[in-house]
CSV table of C-alpha atoms in Angstrom, one decimal:
chain,number,residue,atom,x,y,z
A,99,MET,CA,-60.6,-71.2,-103.6
A,100,ALA,CA,-57.4,-72.0,-101.6
A,101,ALA,CA,-57.3,-75.0,-99.4
A,102,LYS,CA,-56.7,-72.8,-96.4
A,103,ASP,CA,-60.2,-71.2,-97.0
A,104,VAL,CA,-62.3,-74.4,-96.9
A,105,HIS,CA,-63.0,-77.1,-94.4
A,106,GLN,CA,-59.9,-76.5,-92.2
A,107,TRP,CA,-58.4,-79.1,-90.0
A,108,ILE,CA,-58.0,-78.1,-86.3
A,109,PRO,CA,-54.7,-79.5,-85.1
A,110,VAL,CA,-54.9,-81.4,-81.8
A,111,TYR,CA,-51.6,-82.0,-79.9
A,112,CYS,CA,-51.4,-84.5,-77.0
A,113,THR,CA,-48.8,-83.1,-74.6
A,114,THR,CA,-49.1,-86.2,-72.4
A,115,ASN,CA,-50.0,-89.8,-73.2
A,116,LEU,CA,-53.7,-90.3,-72.7
A,117,PRO,CA,-55.9,-93.4,-72.7
A,118,THR,CA,-57.5,-93.9,-76.1
A,119,GLU,CA,-60.9,-93.8,-74.4
A,120,THR,CA,-60.3,-90.2,-73.4
A,121,ILE,CA,-59.1,-89.2,-77.0
A,122,ASP,CA,-62.2,-90.9,-78.4
A,123,LYS,CA,-64.4,-89.0,-76.1
A,124,PHE,CA,-62.8,-85.8,-77.2
A,125,LEU,CA,-63.1,-86.6,-80.9
A,126,GLU,CA,-66.8,-87.5,-80.5
A,127,ARG,CA,-67.7,-84.4,-78.5
A,128,ALA,CA,-65.5,-81.8,-80.2
A,129,SER,CA,-66.3,-82.7,-83.8
A,130,SER,CA,-68.2,-79.8,-85.5
A,131,ALA,CA,-72.0,-80.1,-85.8
A,132,SER,CA,-71.6,-78.6,-89.2
A,133,PRO,CA,-69.8,-80.8,-91.7
A,134,ASP,CA,-68.8,-77.7,-93.7
A,135,SER,CA,-67.1,-76.0,-90.7
A,136,TYR,CA,-64.0,-77.8,-89.7
A,137,ASP,CA,-62.5,-81.3,-89.0
A,138,ILE,CA,-60.3,-82.4,-86.1
A,139,CYS,CA,-56.8,-83.5,-86.9
A,140,LEU,CA,-55.0,-85.5,-84.3
A,141,ILE,CA,-51.3,-84.8,-84.7
A,142,THR,CA,-49.6,-88.2,-84.1
A,143,THR,CA,-46.3,-87.4,-86.0
A,144,ARG,CA,-43.9,-84.5,-86.4
A,145,ASP,CA,-44.1,-85.0,-90.1
A,146,VAL,CA,-47.5,-83.2,-90.5
A,147,ALA,CA,-47.0,-82.7,-94.2
A,148,THR,CA,-47.8,-86.4,-94.7
A,149,LEU,CA,-51.2,-86.2,-92.9
A,150,GLU,CA,-53.9,-86.9,-95.4
A,151,GLU,CA,-57.1,-87.4,-93.3
A,152,SER,CA,-58.8,-86.0,-90.3
A,153,ALA,CA,-59.4,-87.9,-87.1
A,154,ARG,CA,-62.4,-90.1,-86.3
A,155,PRO,CA,-62.9,-92.4,-83.4
A,156,PRO,CA,-61.8,-94.9,-82.5
A,157,ALA,CA,-58.3,-93.6,-82.1
A,158,VAL,CA,-55.4,-95.9,-82.7
A,159,PRO,CA,-53.1,-96.1,-79.7
A,160,PHE,CA,-49.9,-94.0,-80.2
A,161,ASP,CA,-47.0,-92.4,-78.2
A,162,SER,CA,-47.4,-88.6,-78.7
A,163,PRO,CA,-44.3,-87.0,-80.2
A,164,PHE,CA,-45.3,-83.9,-78.2
A,165,ASN,CA,-45.3,-85.5,-74.8
A,166,GLY,CA,-44.2,-82.9,-72.2
A,167,LYS,CA,-44.2,-80.1,-74.8
A,168,SER,CA,-46.8,-78.0,-73.0
A,169,SER,CA,-45.4,-74.7,-74.4
A,170,ILE,CA,-45.7,-75.6,-78.1
A,171,CYS,CA,-47.3,-72.3,-78.9
A,172,GLY,CA,-46.7,-69.4,-81.4
A,173,GLY,CA,-44.0,-69.9,-83.9
A,174,TYR,CA,-43.3,-73.5,-82.9
A,175,VAL,CA,-46.8,-74.5,-83.9
A,176,SER,CA,-46.8,-72.3,-87.0
A,177,GLU,CA,-43.8,-74.3,-88.2
A,178,TYR,CA,-46.0,-77.4,-88.2
A,179,THR,CA,-49.2,-75.9,-89.6
A,180,SER,CA,-47.4,-74.1,-92.4
A,181,SER,CA,-46.2,-77.4,-93.8
A,182,ASN,CA,-49.7,-78.7,-94.4
A,183,PRO,CA,-52.2,-76.3,-96.1
A,184,ARG,CA,-55.2,-78.1,-94.6
A,185,LEU,CA,-54.1,-77.2,-91.0
A,186,SER,CA,-55.7,-74.1,-89.5
A,187,GLU,CA,-53.5,-71.4,-88.2
A,188,LYS,CA,-56.3,-69.7,-86.3
A,189,ALA,CA,-56.7,-72.2,-83.5
A,190,PHE,CA,-55.4,-75.5,-82.2
A,191,VAL,CA,-56.1,-77.8,-79.2
A,192,TYR,CA,-54.0,-79.2,-76.4
A,193,LEU,CA,-55.0,-82.4,-74.7
A,194,ASP,CA,-52.8,-82.0,-71.6
A,195,LYS,CA,-52.1,-83.2,-68.1
A,196,GLN,CA,-55.3,-81.5,-66.9
A,197,THR,CA,-57.2,-83.5,-69.6
A,198,GLY,CA,-55.6,-86.6,-68.0
A,199,LYS,CA,-56.9,-85.6,-64.6
A,200,ASP,CA,-60.5,-84.7,-65.5
A,201,GLY,CA,-61.0,-86.6,-68.7
A,202,ASN,CA,-63.3,-83.9,-70.0
A,203,THR,CA,-61.5,-80.6,-70.7
A,204,CYS,CA,-59.0,-79.3,-73.2
A,205,CYS,CA,-57.1,-76.1,-73.9
A,206,ILE,CA,-57.9,-74.2,-77.1
A,207,VAL,CA,-55.0,-71.9,-78.2
A,208,GLY,CA,-54.9,-69.2,-80.9
A,209,ALA,CA,-52.8,-66.3,-82.2
A,210,GLU,CA,-50.2,-64.8,-79.8
A,211,ASN,CA,-50.8,-67.7,-77.3
A,212,ALA,CA,-54.3,-66.5,-76.4
A,213,CYS,CA,-56.0,-69.5,-74.8
A,214,VAL,CA,-59.0,-70.7,-72.9
A,215,ARG,CA,-60.1,-73.9,-71.2
A,216,ALA,CA,-63.3,-75.7,-72.2
A,217,THR,CA,-65.1,-79.0,-71.9
A,218,PHE,CA,-64.8,-81.3,-74.8
A,219,LYS,CA,-68.4,-80.6,-75.9
A,220,TYR,CA,-68.0,-76.8,-75.6
A,221,SER,CA,-64.7,-76.8,-77.4
A,222,ARG,CA,-66.5,-77.0,-80.7
A,223,HIS,CA,-68.3,-73.8,-80.0
A,224,VAL,CA,-65.0,-72.0,-79.1
A,225,ILE,CA,-63.4,-73.3,-82.3
A,226,ASN,CA,-66.3,-72.0,-84.4
A,227,TYR,CA,-66.2,-68.6,-82.6
A,228,ILE,CA,-62.6,-68.2,-83.3
A,229,THR,CA,-62.4,-69.5,-86.9
A,230,GLN,CA,-65.5,-67.6,-87.9
A,231,GLY,CA,-64.6,-64.4,-86.0
A,232,THR,CA,-67.9,-64.1,-84.1
A,233,ARG,CA,-66.3,-63.7,-80.6
A,234,ASN,CA,-62.8,-62.6,-79.6
A,235,TRP,CA,-60.4,-64.2,-77.2
A,236,LEU,CA,-60.9,-61.7,-74.5
A,237,GLN,CA,-64.7,-62.3,-74.5
A,238,LEU,CA,-64.1,-66.0,-74.2
A,239,GLN,CA,-61.5,-65.7,-71.5
A,240,ASN,CA,-63.9,-63.5,-69.5
A,241,ASP,CA,-66.7,-65.9,-70.0
A,242,ALA,CA,-64.5,-68.7,-68.7
A,243,ALA,CA,-63.5,-66.8,-65.6
A,244,MET,CA,-67.2,-66.0,-64.8
A,245,ALA,CA,-68.1,-69.7,-65.4
A,246,GLY,CA,-65.7,-70.9,-62.7
A,247,GLY,CA,-62.6,-71.2,-64.9
A,248,THR,CA,-63.8,-73.6,-67.7
A,249,LEU,CA,-66.3,-72.9,-70.5
A,250,GLU,CA,-69.1,-75.4,-70.6
A,251,GLU,CA,-72.7,-75.9,-71.8
A,252,ASN,CA,-75.1,-73.5,-70.1
A,253,LYS,CA,-76.2,-74.5,-66.6
A,254,ALA,CA,-79.4,-73.5,-64.9
A,255,ASN,CA,-79.2,-69.9,-63.7
A,256,ASP,CA,-79.0,-70.1,-59.9
A,257,LYS,CA,-78.1,-66.4,-59.4
A,258,GLN,CA,-79.8,-64.5,-56.6
A,259,LEU,CA,-82.1,-61.5,-57.2
A,260,MET,CA,-80.6,-58.0,-57.0
A,261,THR,CA,-81.3,-56.1,-53.8
A,262,GLU,CA,-83.3,-52.9,-53.8
A,263,ALA,CA,-80.1,-51.0,-53.1
A,264,GLY,CA,-78.5,-52.8,-56.0
A,265,LYS,CA,-81.3,-52.0,-58.4
A,266,SER,CA,-81.1,-48.3,-57.4
A,267,LEU,CA,-77.4,-48.3,-58.0
A,268,ALA,CA,-77.7,-50.0,-61.3
A,269,GLU,CA,-80.2,-47.4,-62.5
A,270,GLU,CA,-77.8,-44.6,-61.4
A,271,LEU,CA,-74.9,-46.2,-63.2
A,272,GLN,CA,-76.9,-46.9,-66.4
A,273,ALA,CA,-78.0,-43.2,-66.4
A,274,GLN,CA,-74.3,-42.1,-66.6
A,275,ASP,CA,-72.9,-41.1,-69.9
A,276,PRO,CA,-70.5,-43.9,-70.9
A,277,LYS,CA,-68.1,-41.2,-72.3
A,278,SER,CA,-67.5,-40.0,-68.7
A,279,ARG,CA,-66.0,-43.4,-67.8
A,280,GLY,CA,-62.3,-43.8,-67.5
A,281,LEU,CA,-61.7,-40.0,-67.3
A,282,ARG,CA,-61.0,-40.0,-63.6
A,283,HIS,CA,-57.4,-40.4,-62.6
A,284,ARG,CA,-56.5,-44.0,-63.1
A,285,SER,CA,-55.2,-45.2,-59.8
A,286,GLY,CA,-54.4,-48.4,-58.0
A,287,ALA,CA,-51.1,-49.1,-56.4
A,288,GLU,CA,-51.5,-46.3,-53.8
A,289,LYS,CA,-55.0,-47.2,-52.9
A,290,PHE,CA,-57.1,-50.1,-51.5
A,291,ILE,CA,-58.2,-52.9,-53.9
A,292,PRO,CA,-62.0,-53.0,-54.1
A,293,LEU,CA,-63.5,-56.4,-53.1
A,294,PHE,CA,-67.0,-57.1,-54.2
A,295,CYS,CA,-69.4,-60.0,-53.2
A,296,THR,CA,-71.9,-60.7,-56.0
A,297,ALA,CA,-73.3,-63.6,-54.1
A,298,ASN,CA,-74.0,-64.2,-50.4
A,299,ILE,CA,-70.6,-65.4,-49.2
A,300,PRO,CA,-70.6,-67.1,-45.8
A,301,PRO,CA,-68.4,-65.3,-43.2
A,302,GLU,CA,-66.2,-68.4,-42.8
A,303,THR,CA,-65.5,-68.4,-46.6
A,304,LEU,CA,-64.8,-64.7,-46.6
A,305,ASN,CA,-62.4,-65.1,-43.7
A,306,ASP,CA,-60.7,-68.0,-45.4
A,307,PHE,CA,-60.2,-65.9,-48.5
A,308,LEU,CA,-58.8,-62.9,-46.6
A,309,THR,CA,-56.4,-65.0,-44.5
A,310,SER,CA,-55.1,-67.0,-47.5
A,311,THR,CA,-54.6,-64.0,-49.8
A,312,TYR,CA,-53.1,-61.7,-47.1
A,313,ASP,CA,-50.7,-64.5,-46.0
A,314,GLU,CA,-49.4,-64.9,-49.6
A,315,HIS,CA,-49.2,-61.1,-50.2
A,316,ARG,CA,-47.4,-60.5,-46.9
A,317,SER,CA,-44.8,-63.2,-47.7
A,318,ALA,CA,-44.0,-61.3,-50.9
A,319,VAL,CA,-44.1,-57.7,-49.7
A,320,GLY,CA,-43.3,-58.0,-46.0
A,321,GLU,CA,-45.4,-57.2,-42.9
A,322,ASP,CA,-47.3,-53.9,-42.7
A,323,PRO,CA,-50.4,-53.4,-40.5
A,324,VAL,CA,-52.0,-51.1,-43.1
A,325,CYS,CA,-50.6,-50.5,-46.6
A,326,PRO,CA,-51.7,-49.4,-50.0
A,327,GLY,CA,-52.7,-52.5,-52.0
A,328,ASP,CA,-54.7,-54.0,-49.1
A,329,LEU,CA,-58.3,-55.0,-49.7
A,330,ARG,CA,-61.5,-53.1,-48.9
A,331,LEU,CA,-64.8,-55.0,-48.9
A,332,VAL,CA,-67.3,-52.7,-50.5
A,333,THR,CA,-70.5,-53.0,-48.6
A,334,ASP,CA,-72.3,-49.8,-49.6
A,335,THR,CA,-72.4,-47.4,-52.6
A,336,SER,CA,-70.4,-44.6,-51.0
A,337,THR,CA,-66.7,-45.0,-51.5
A,338,SER,CA,-65.4,-41.8,-50.0
A,339,THR,CA,-65.7,-43.0,-46.4
A,340,GLN,CA,-64.2,-46.4,-46.9
A,341,SER,CA,-60.7,-45.4,-45.7
A,342,SER,CA,-59.6,-48.5,-43.8
A,343,PRO,CA,-58.7,-52.0,-45.1
A,344,THR,CA,-60.7,-55.1,-44.5
A,345,LYS,CA,-58.7,-57.6,-42.4
A,346,PRO,CA,-59.5,-61.0,-41.0
A,347,PRO,CA,-61.1,-62.2,-38.8
A,348,LEU,CA,-64.4,-60.6,-39.5
A,349,THR,CA,-66.5,-61.1,-36.4
A,350,ALA,CA,-69.5,-58.8,-36.8
A,351,PRO,CA,-72.4,-59.9,-39.0
A,352,LEU,CA,-71.8,-58.9,-42.5
A,353,ALA,CA,-73.9,-56.2,-44.1
A,354,ILE,CA,-76.0,-57.4,-47.1
A,355,THR,CA,-74.0,-56.3,-50.1
A,356,PRO,CA,-75.7,-54.1,-52.7
A,357,PHE,CA,-73.7,-55.9,-55.4
A,358,ILE,CA,-75.6,-59.2,-55.3
A,359,SER,CA,-75.9,-60.5,-59.0
A,360,PHE,CA,-74.4,-57.3,-60.3
A,361,PRO,CA,-73.4,-57.8,-63.9
A,362,LEU,CA,-69.7,-57.3,-64.8
A,363,GLU,CA,-70.4,-54.2,-66.9
A,364,LEU,CA,-71.9,-52.4,-63.9
A,365,LEU,CA,-69.1,-53.4,-61.6
A,366,ARG,CA,-66.7,-51.9,-64.1
A,367,ALA,CA,-68.8,-48.8,-64.3
A,368,PHE,CA,-68.9,-48.5,-60.5
A,369,THR,CA,-65.1,-48.7,-60.2
A,370,GLU,CA,-64.6,-46.2,-63.0
A,371,LEU,CA,-67.1,-43.7,-61.8
A,372,LYS,CA,-67.0,-44.1,-58.0
A,373,CYS,CA,-63.4,-45.2,-57.3
A,374,GLY,CA,-60.1,-43.5,-58.1
A,375,GLY,CA,-59.8,-39.8,-57.8
A,376,ASP,CA,-60.4,-38.7,-54.1
A,377,SER,CA,-61.7,-42.1,-53.1
A,378,PRO,CA,-59.6,-44.4,-50.9
A,379,LEU,CA,-60.4,-47.2,-53.4
A,380,GLY,CA,-58.4,-47.8,-56.6
A,381,ASN,CA,-60.0,-48.2,-60.0
A,382,SER,CA,-57.4,-50.2,-61.8
A,383,SER,CA,-58.1,-53.7,-60.5
A,384,PHE,CA,-60.7,-55.3,-58.3
A,385,ILE,CA,-61.7,-58.7,-57.0
A,386,ILE,CA,-65.0,-60.5,-57.1
A,387,LEU,CA,-66.3,-63.3,-54.9
A,388,ASP,CA,-69.2,-64.8,-56.8
A,389,GLU,CA,-71.5,-67.9,-56.9
A,390,HIS,CA,-68.5,-70.1,-57.8
A,391,THR,CA,-66.7,-69.0,-54.6
A,392,THR,CA,-67.1,-71.6,-52.0
A,393,SER,CA,-65.0,-73.1,-49.2
A,394,ASP,CA,-64.4,-76.1,-51.4
A,395,THR,CA,-63.3,-74.4,-54.6
A,396,LYS,CA,-61.5,-71.5,-53.0
A,397,THR,CA,-61.6,-69.4,-56.2
A,398,CYS,CA,-62.5,-65.9,-57.1
A,399,ILE,CA,-62.2,-63.4,-60.0
A,400,VAL,CA,-59.5,-60.8,-60.4
A,401,ALA,CA,-60.4,-58.0,-62.8
A,402,LEU,CA,-58.3,-55.4,-64.7
A,403,ASN,CA,-60.0,-52.3,-66.1
A,404,ASP,CA,-58.6,-51.5,-69.5
A,405,ASP,CA,-60.2,-48.8,-71.7
A,406,GLU,CA,-58.2,-49.8,-74.7
A,407,LEU,CA,-59.8,-53.2,-74.9
A,408,GLU,CA,-63.3,-54.4,-75.8
A,409,PRO,CA,-65.2,-55.1,-73.5
A,410,GLY,CA,-63.0,-52.8,-71.3
A,411,VAL,CA,-62.2,-55.3,-68.6
A,412,GLN,CA,-60.0,-58.4,-68.4
A,413,LEU,CA,-60.7,-61.3,-66.0
A,414,VAL,CA,-58.8,-64.2,-64.7
A,415,ARG,CA,-60.0,-66.8,-62.2
A,416,SER,CA,-57.6,-67.3,-59.3
A,417,ASP,CA,-57.3,-69.4,-56.2
A,418,PHE,CA,-57.7,-67.5,-52.9
A,419,ARG,CA,-53.9,-67.6,-52.2
A,420,ASN,CA,-52.8,-65.6,-55.3
A,421,ALA,CA,-55.7,-63.2,-55.8
A,422,LEU,CA,-54.3,-60.2,-54.0
A,423,GLN,CA,-50.9,-60.6,-55.5
A,424,ILE,CA,-52.3,-60.6,-59.0
A,425,ALA,CA,-54.6,-57.6,-58.2
A,426,ASN,CA,-51.6,-55.6,-57.0
A,427,VAL,CA,-49.4,-56.5,-60.0
A,428,LEU,CA,-52.3,-55.2,-62.2
A,429,ALA,CA,-52.9,-52.1,-60.0
A,430,GLU,CA,-49.2,-51.2,-60.5
A,431,GLY,CA,-49.8,-50.9,-64.2
A,432,VAL,CA,-48.2,-54.2,-65.2
A,433,GLY,CA,-51.1,-55.0,-67.5
A,434,SER,CA,-48.8,-56.9,-69.9
A,435,ALA,CA,-48.5,-59.6,-67.2
A,436,PHE,CA,-52.3,-60.3,-67.3
A,437,GLN,CA,-52.1,-62.7,-70.3
A,438,GLU,CA,-49.5,-64.7,-68.5
A,439,PHE,CA,-51.9,-65.3,-65.6
A,440,VAL,CA,-54.6,-66.3,-68.1
A,441,GLU,CA,-52.3,-68.7,-70.0
A,442,ALA,CA,-51.1,-70.3,-66.7
A,443,ALA,CA,-54.7,-70.8,-65.7
A,444,ALA,CA,-55.8,-72.5,-68.9
A,445,LEU,CA,-52.6,-74.5,-69.8
A,446,GLU,CA,-52.1,-77.6,-67.7
A,447,ASN,CA,-54.6,-76.4,-65.2
A,448,ASP,CA,-58.4,-76.2,-64.6
A,449,GLY,CA,-58.9,-72.6,-65.8
A,450,VAL,CA,-57.9,-71.3,-62.3
A,451,TYR,CA,-54.5,-69.6,-61.7
A,452,ARG,CA,-52.7,-71.5,-59.0
A,453,THR,CA,-49.0,-71.8,-57.9
């Protein structure tokens, strides 16, 4: 059996000089629980052909030859891995500036620059998923967005219970033939962007989000009191009457949203079956304020419906400021830009797209 097929080394590149304590912490937590799965190989030299053993703590202090090379992806990395048959070409790891900030996360990168951020401990699961082919990059990136930006060990589930209206809507959507989805006119740029709250969001947080994201959007497209691409907070299950945008400040008490704890698949089904067509709401992209959305974190999820991909929707976690801009880029059909947002969130950042 070829060396590439057994006990691969996962290359780890330090794109900034880190304390050896941080590197040791990574090596201890990221090492595979199965000795027959993979080994970690800390790349301390550009001459990777001379590497003869994997990394074990304690790490020996070194100046990384890749310091500042945060974009060593694709062909650049392949050039190194191909010169040593033990190095995996399926995945590698960055310990980067964000690692230096939090001391507990890294960026795992794969083919075509697909990447995701994870805690040191969870990175071993991501590496196993990718090297063994049990989960794809899109699933992992979506999981990271829903987890707050960074993949980590499971936390206690503090989600709220669905409302009765939500349960009725879920039953209606689940009864629909999946083949009917995606057949409505795909529309976005000329319509309002749906905004869903899947958790009880305080009015002050919602106003903070609306103000921040509209300010950034207006600075890019110019002032317009009402324009396609504005947001509409979806507070009931009828979309045909929601013909005006949601603007700050919201002063009236907020209606209880029927989308509390709504799973992603049902939000996607709602936008594909209830939006687009004659509805004022678009069905290309939408925004979610969830249990990770707080006045402190100021983050949300931007989603792109894409029938050609499995599971049919792509997610990226964004700060308040950039969310509407991203949603409009996606609504205009520039789906190719999506991976750039995901990469920017995971590389040198905390899993959240920020500018």
